Amino acid sequence: MIEVDCYICQSSNKVHYDSENGHNIVKCSDCGLLYLNPRPGLEEITEASKSGMHRGDKLLKVTGKFQNHLKETYLSRLNEFNYAIMFSQKKKITWLDIGCGHGEFVETLANFGGENIEIIGIEPNVKKQESARERGLDVRFFDLETHQEKYDVISALNVYSHLPNPPEDIAKWCEMLNEGGELLIQTGDSANLPAKDHHKPYSLPDHLSFTSKKLLVELLENLGMEVLQTQNYRMAQYPIFSVLELVKEVARFFLPGHVATFKFFPKFPDCDMWVRARKISNRTEL
């Protein structure tokens, strides 16, 4: 485990925010970022991402399985973020999905873009790679630090909180974009929440930090990106109350391997943040 400072403002001023699984989240006293401190070293993070197993007081397993219901959500987001216009231009779009998991978003994109998209997913977890390939998806893994290809769009869904140093990682993604290329990032907008109202579990130490819309937009703009659209949605773990959802939650409560939350009325449900940003042409990359 290593001690770290805030990666946004480099401040060492922090206060304890909350604890889980033998790990502590602190809040930067200067910019408000939430981050794991101390945190696992880079080698341990890398090995855990490959296996999907993270150690704390309890062993955290995050491999999971393909979730077909996510495809409906992703299709809705693609329409709401106007990607149909991009694919209507009859131009081949090269798209890289970073941390694609079992490939739910890759499969949605392949169907959405049809012959006008060339979609590749990268995923470090070996089991998730195998799961995606069994569905005929082009999912592989390569080192982004040395990767030389460029893309029209790079997406990273539920990846930001896993990054050891988001400013450095996202700067590399920007370098991998063609002129006018775009980023699509999904993460939680939760750094401003009181600890008692933060969505849980934190999934520590798998998640290394939690940001806010303000911090993420500023980060992207500092990297030479123009933020085109931001939208917050209801967190997936907060079902909208109905008789059907109540029955589902009761079933999850009794079935092994399922977790019921019964969190129908959270105080801050709309923290699922999506951000679309475009690389500004003819600007020196930072």
CSV table of C-alpha atoms in Angstrom, one decimal:
chain,number,residue,atom,x,y,z
A,1,MET,CA,0.0,0.0,0.0
A,2,ILE,CA,1.2,3.5,-0.8
A,3,GLU,CA,0.3,7.0,0.4
A,4,VAL,CA,-0.8,9.3,-2.4
A,5,ASP,CA,-1.8,13.0,-2.8
A,6,CYS,CA,-4.7,14.4,-4.8
A,7,TYR,CA,-4.1,13.8,-8.5
A,8,ILE,CA,-6.2,16.8,-9.4
A,9,CYS,CA,-4.6,19.6,-7.5
A,10,GLN,CA,-1.6,17.7,-6.0
A,11,SER,CA,-2.6,18.8,-2.5
A,12,SER,CA,-1.7,16.7,0.5
A,13,ASN,CA,-4.5,18.3,2.6
A,14,LYS,CA,-7.2,15.8,3.2
A,15,VAL,CA,-9.8,14.6,5.7
A,16,HIS,CA,-11.2,11.1,6.3
A,17,TYR,CA,-14.4,10.5,4.4
A,18,ASP,CA,-15.4,6.9,4.9
A,19,SER,CA,-14.1,3.3,5.2
A,20,GLU,CA,-15.0,0.0,3.6
A,21,ASN,CA,-13.3,-3.5,3.4
A,22,GLY,CA,-10.3,-2.3,5.4
A,23,HIS,CA,-9.7,0.7,3.2
A,24,ASN,CA,-10.2,4.4,3.6
A,25,ILE,CA,-11.5,7.1,1.3
A,26,VAL,CA,-10.3,10.6,2.0
A,27,LYS,CA,-11.6,13.9,0.7
A,28,CYS,CA,-9.2,16.5,-0.7
A,29,SER,CA,-9.6,19.6,1.4
A,30,ASP,CA,-8.7,21.9,-1.6
A,31,CYS,CA,-10.6,20.6,-4.6
A,32,GLY,CA,-13.1,18.0,-3.1
A,33,LEU,CA,-11.9,14.9,-4.9
A,34,LEU,CA,-12.6,11.6,-3.1
A,35,TYR,CA,-9.8,9.1,-3.3
A,36,LEU,CA,-8.5,5.9,-1.8
A,37,ASN,CA,-5.5,6.5,0.6
A,38,PRO,CA,-3.4,4.6,1.1
A,39,ARG,CA,-4.0,2.6,-2.0
A,40,PRO,CA,-2.5,-0.5,-3.6
A,41,GLY,CA,0.7,-0.1,-5.7
A,42,LEU,CA,0.6,-0.1,-9.5
A,43,GLU,CA,1.8,-3.7,-9.8
A,44,GLU,CA,-1.0,-4.9,-7.4
A,45,ILE,CA,-3.6,-2.8,-9.3
A,46,THR,CA,-2.5,-4.3,-12.6
A,47,GLU,CA,-2.6,-7.9,-11.3
A,48,ALA,CA,-6.0,-7.4,-9.7
A,49,SER,CA,-7.5,-5.9,-12.9
A,50,LYS,CA,-6.3,-9.0,-14.8
A,51,SER,CA,-7.9,-11.4,-12.4
A,52,GLY,CA,-10.8,-9.4,-11.2
A,53,MET,CA,-9.9,-10.1,-7.5
A,54,HIS,CA,-9.0,-7.4,-5.0
A,55,ARG,CA,-7.9,-7.8,-1.5
A,56,GLY,CA,-9.0,-6.1,1.7
A,57,ASP,CA,-10.6,-7.4,4.8
A,58,LYS,CA,-12.5,-9.6,2.4
A,59,LEU,CA,-11.7,-10.7,-1.1
A,60,LEU,CA,-13.6,-8.6,-3.6
A,61,LYS,CA,-14.5,-10.5,-6.9
A,62,VAL,CA,-15.6,-8.3,-9.8
A,63,THR,CA,-15.6,-10.5,-12.8
A,64,GLY,CA,-19.3,-11.0,-13.1
A,65,LYS,CA,-21.0,-12.0,-16.4
A,66,PHE,CA,-22.5,-10.5,-19.6
A,67,GLN,CA,-25.6,-8.4,-18.7
A,68,ASN,CA,-27.9,-8.3,-21.6
A,69,HIS,CA,-30.2,-5.7,-20.0
A,70,LEU,CA,-27.4,-3.1,-20.3
A,71,LYS,CA,-27.7,-3.1,-24.1
A,72,GLU,CA,-31.1,-1.4,-23.9
A,73,THR,CA,-29.7,1.3,-21.6
A,74,TYR,CA,-26.6,1.8,-23.9
A,75,LEU,CA,-28.8,2.1,-27.0
A,76,SER,CA,-30.9,4.7,-25.2
A,77,ARG,CA,-27.7,6.7,-24.3
A,78,LEU,CA,-26.4,6.5,-27.9
A,79,ASN,CA,-29.6,8.0,-29.2
A,80,GLU,CA,-29.8,10.6,-26.5
A,81,PHE,CA,-26.2,11.7,-27.2
A,82,ASN,CA,-27.0,12.0,-30.9
A,83,TYR,CA,-24.6,9.3,-32.2
A,84,ALA,CA,-27.2,8.4,-34.9
A,85,ILE,CA,-26.1,11.6,-36.7
A,86,MET,CA,-22.5,10.4,-36.7
A,87,PHE,CA,-23.3,7.1,-38.3
A,88,SER,CA,-25.8,8.6,-40.8
A,89,GLN,CA,-22.8,10.2,-42.6
A,90,LYS,CA,-22.0,6.8,-44.2
A,91,LYS,CA,-18.4,7.2,-43.1
A,92,LYS,CA,-16.5,4.4,-41.4
A,93,ILE,CA,-16.1,5.4,-37.7
A,94,THR,CA,-13.2,3.8,-35.8
A,95,TRP,CA,-14.2,3.3,-32.1
A,96,LEU,CA,-12.2,2.0,-29.2
A,97,ASP,CA,-14.0,1.0,-26.0
A,98,ILE,CA,-11.6,1.0,-23.1
A,99,GLY,CA,-12.3,-1.4,-20.2
A,100,CYS,CA,-15.2,-3.0,-22.1
A,101,GLY,CA,-15.8,-5.8,-19.6
A,102,HIS,CA,-17.9,-8.6,-21.1
A,103,GLY,CA,-18.6,-6.5,-24.2
A,104,GLU,CA,-22.2,-5.2,-23.6
A,105,PHE,CA,-21.3,-1.7,-25.0
A,106,VAL,CA,-19.2,-3.2,-27.9
A,107,GLU,CA,-22.1,-5.4,-29.0
A,108,THR,CA,-24.5,-2.5,-28.8
A,109,LEU,CA,-22.2,-0.3,-30.9
A,110,ALA,CA,-21.7,-3.0,-33.4
A,111,ASN,CA,-25.5,-3.3,-33.9
A,112,PHE,CA,-26.0,0.5,-33.8
A,113,GLY,CA,-23.3,1.5,-36.2
A,114,GLY,CA,-23.6,-1.5,-38.6
A,115,GLU,CA,-21.3,-1.4,-41.5
A,116,ASN,CA,-20.3,2.2,-40.6
A,117,ILE,CA,-18.4,1.3,-37.5
A,118,GLU,CA,-15.1,-0.5,-36.7
A,119,ILE,CA,-15.4,-1.3,-33.0
A,120,ILE,CA,-12.6,-2.7,-30.9
A,121,GLY,CA,-12.9,-3.4,-27.1
A,122,ILE,CA,-9.9,-3.7,-24.8
A,123,GLU,CA,-10.2,-5.5,-21.4
A,124,PRO,CA,-7.4,-6.6,-19.1
A,125,ASN,CA,-9.5,-9.2,-17.2
A,126,VAL,CA,-8.9,-12.6,-18.9
A,127,LYS,CA,-12.3,-14.1,-18.0
A,128,LYS,CA,-14.1,-11.1,-19.4
A,129,GLN,CA,-12.1,-11.2,-22.6
A,130,GLU,CA,-13.1,-14.9,-23.1
A,131,SER,CA,-16.7,-14.1,-22.4
A,132,ALA,CA,-16.8,-11.3,-25.0
A,133,ARG,CA,-15.0,-13.4,-27.6
A,134,GLU,CA,-17.4,-16.2,-27.2
A,135,ARG,CA,-20.1,-13.7,-28.5
A,136,GLY,CA,-18.0,-13.0,-31.6
A,137,LEU,CA,-16.8,-9.6,-30.4
A,138,ASP,CA,-13.4,-8.1,-31.2
A,139,VAL,CA,-12.1,-7.8,-27.6
A,140,ARG,CA,-8.4,-7.9,-26.8
A,141,PHE,CA,-5.9,-6.3,-24.6
A,142,PHE,CA,-2.9,-4.1,-25.4
A,143,ASP,CA,-0.8,-1.5,-23.6
A,144,LEU,CA,-2.2,1.9,-24.2
A,145,GLU,CA,1.1,3.5,-23.3
A,146,THR,CA,2.8,2.1,-26.4
A,147,HIS,CA,-0.3,1.9,-28.7
A,148,GLN,CA,0.1,3.9,-31.9
A,149,GLU,CA,-3.3,3.7,-33.6
A,150,LYS,CA,-5.7,6.6,-33.6
A,151,TYR,CA,-9.5,6.5,-33.4
A,152,ASP,CA,-12.5,8.7,-34.2
A,153,VAL,CA,-14.1,7.9,-30.8
A,154,ILE,CA,-12.8,6.4,-27.6
A,155,SER,CA,-15.3,5.4,-24.9
A,156,ALA,CA,-14.6,4.4,-21.2
A,157,LEU,CA,-17.7,3.4,-19.3
A,158,ASN,CA,-17.3,2.7,-15.6
A,159,VAL,CA,-13.5,3.0,-16.0
A,160,TYR,CA,-12.6,6.4,-14.5
A,161,SER,CA,-12.8,5.3,-10.8
A,162,HIS,CA,-10.4,2.4,-11.6
A,163,LEU,CA,-7.6,4.6,-13.0
A,164,PRO,CA,-4.6,5.3,-10.8
A,165,ASN,CA,-4.0,8.7,-12.4
A,166,PRO,CA,-6.9,9.9,-14.5
A,167,PRO,CA,-5.2,13.1,-15.8
A,168,GLU,CA,-2.3,11.0,-17.2
A,169,ASP,CA,-4.6,8.2,-18.6
A,170,ILE,CA,-7.1,10.5,-20.2
A,171,ALA,CA,-4.3,12.7,-21.7
A,172,LYS,CA,-3.1,9.5,-23.4
A,173,TRP,CA,-6.6,8.8,-24.7
A,174,CYS,CA,-6.7,12.3,-26.2
A,175,GLU,CA,-3.4,11.7,-28.0
A,176,MET,CA,-5.0,8.6,-29.5
A,177,LEU,CA,-7.8,10.6,-31.1
A,178,ASN,CA,-7.9,11.8,-34.7
A,179,GLU,CA,-8.4,15.5,-35.1
A,180,GLY,CA,-11.9,16.3,-34.1
A,181,GLY,CA,-12.2,12.9,-32.4
A,182,GLU,CA,-14.3,12.4,-29.4
A,183,LEU,CA,-14.3,10.9,-25.9
A,184,LEU,CA,-17.4,9.4,-24.2
A,185,ILE,CA,-16.9,8.9,-20.5
A,186,GLN,CA,-19.3,7.4,-17.9
A,187,THR,CA,-18.6,7.6,-14.2
A,188,GLY,CA,-20.2,8.7,-11.0
A,189,ASP,CA,-20.9,12.3,-10.2
A,190,SER,CA,-20.5,11.8,-6.4
A,191,ALA,CA,-17.5,13.7,-5.0
A,192,ASN,CA,-19.8,16.4,-3.6
A,193,LEU,CA,-22.1,14.0,-1.7
A,194,PRO,CA,-22.0,13.6,2.1
A,195,ALA,CA,-20.7,10.1,3.0
A,196,LYS,CA,-24.0,9.1,4.4
A,197,ASP,CA,-25.7,9.7,1.0
A,198,HIS,CA,-23.0,8.3,-1.2
A,199,HIS,CA,-24.0,5.2,-3.3
A,200,LYS,CA,-22.6,2.0,-1.7
A,201,PRO,CA,-20.8,-0.3,-1.8
A,202,TYR,CA,-17.7,1.7,-2.8
A,203,SER,CA,-16.1,-1.5,-4.0
A,204,LEU,CA,-12.8,-0.7,-2.4
A,205,PRO,CA,-10.0,-1.2,-3.4
A,206,ASP,CA,-11.3,-1.8,-6.9
A,207,HIS,CA,-12.4,1.8,-7.1
A,208,LEU,CA,-9.6,4.3,-6.5
A,209,SER,CA,-11.4,7.6,-6.7
A,210,PHE,CA,-14.7,9.4,-7.1
A,211,THR,CA,-15.0,12.6,-9.1
A,212,SER,CA,-17.7,15.3,-9.8
A,213,LYS,CA,-19.0,16.9,-12.9
A,214,LYS,CA,-17.1,20.1,-12.2
A,215,LEU,CA,-13.8,18.3,-11.7
A,216,LEU,CA,-14.2,16.1,-14.8
A,217,VAL,CA,-15.3,18.9,-17.1
A,218,GLU,CA,-12.3,21.0,-15.9
A,219,LEU,CA,-9.9,18.1,-16.4
A,220,LEU,CA,-11.2,17.5,-20.0
A,221,GLU,CA,-11.0,21.2,-20.9
A,222,ASN,CA,-7.4,21.4,-19.5
A,223,LEU,CA,-6.5,18.6,-21.9
A,224,GLY,CA,-7.8,20.5,-24.9
A,225,MET,CA,-11.2,18.9,-25.1
A,226,GLU,CA,-14.5,20.7,-25.8
A,227,VAL,CA,-17.3,19.3,-23.7
A,228,LEU,CA,-20.3,18.9,-26.0
A,229,GLN,CA,-22.8,17.3,-23.7
A,230,THR,CA,-23.2,16.1,-20.1
A,231,GLN,CA,-26.1,14.2,-18.7
A,232,ASN,CA,-26.9,12.6,-15.3
A,233,TYR,CA,-29.1,9.5,-15.0
A,234,ARG,CA,-30.5,7.5,-12.1
A,235,MET,CA,-28.0,5.0,-10.7
A,236,ALA,CA,-28.7,1.4,-11.7
A,237,GLN,CA,-28.8,0.2,-8.1
A,238,TYR,CA,-31.7,2.5,-7.3
A,239,PRO,CA,-34.8,1.0,-8.9
A,240,ILE,CA,-37.9,3.1,-9.3
A,241,PHE,CA,-40.6,1.9,-6.9
A,242,SER,CA,-43.3,-0.2,-8.4
A,243,VAL,CA,-45.0,-3.5,-7.4
A,244,LEU,CA,-42.8,-5.3,-10.0
A,245,GLU,CA,-39.6,-3.9,-8.7
A,246,LEU,CA,-40.6,-4.7,-5.1
A,247,VAL,CA,-41.2,-8.3,-6.1
A,248,LYS,CA,-37.8,-8.4,-7.9
A,249,GLU,CA,-36.0,-7.0,-4.8
A,250,VAL,CA,-37.7,-9.6,-2.5
A,251,ALA,CA,-36.6,-12.3,-4.9
A,252,ARG,CA,-33.0,-11.0,-4.8
A,253,PHE,CA,-33.1,-11.0,-1.1
A,254,PHE,CA,-33.8,-14.8,-0.9
A,255,LEU,CA,-31.9,-16.0,-4.0
A,256,PRO,CA,-28.2,-17.0,-3.4
A,257,GLY,CA,-25.7,-14.8,-5.3
A,258,HIS,CA,-28.1,-11.9,-5.6
A,259,VAL,CA,-28.2,-8.7,-3.5
A,260,ALA,CA,-31.3,-6.7,-2.8
A,261,THR,CA,-31.0,-3.0,-1.9
A,262,PHE,CA,-34.6,-1.8,-1.4
A,263,LYS,CA,-33.2,1.7,-2.0
A,264,PHE,CA,-36.3,3.0,-3.8
A,265,PHE,CA,-36.1,6.6,-2.5
A,266,PRO,CA,-32.4,7.6,-2.2
A,267,LYS,CA,-31.6,11.3,-1.6
A,268,PHE,CA,-29.3,11.6,-4.6
A,269,PRO,CA,-30.3,9.0,-7.2
A,270,ASP,CA,-29.1,10.8,-10.4
A,271,CYS,CA,-25.3,10.4,-10.1
A,272,ASP,CA,-24.7,8.2,-13.2
A,273,MET,CA,-22.8,10.9,-15.3
A,274,TRP,CA,-22.1,10.7,-19.0
A,275,VAL,CA,-19.8,13.2,-20.8
A,276,ARG,CA,-19.2,13.6,-24.5
A,277,ALA,CA,-16.2,15.7,-25.5
A,278,ARG,CA,-14.5,16.6,-28.7
A,279,LYS,CA,-10.8,17.2,-29.4
A,280,ILE,CA,-10.3,20.8,-30.5
A,281,SER,CA,-8.6,20.9,-33.8
A,282,ASN,CA,-5.3,22.7,-34.4
A,283,ARG,CA,-4.5,23.0,-30.7
A,284,THR,CA,-1.3,21.9,-29.1
A,285,GLU,CA,-1.9,18.8,-27.0
A,286,LEU,CA,-1.1,19.3,-23.3
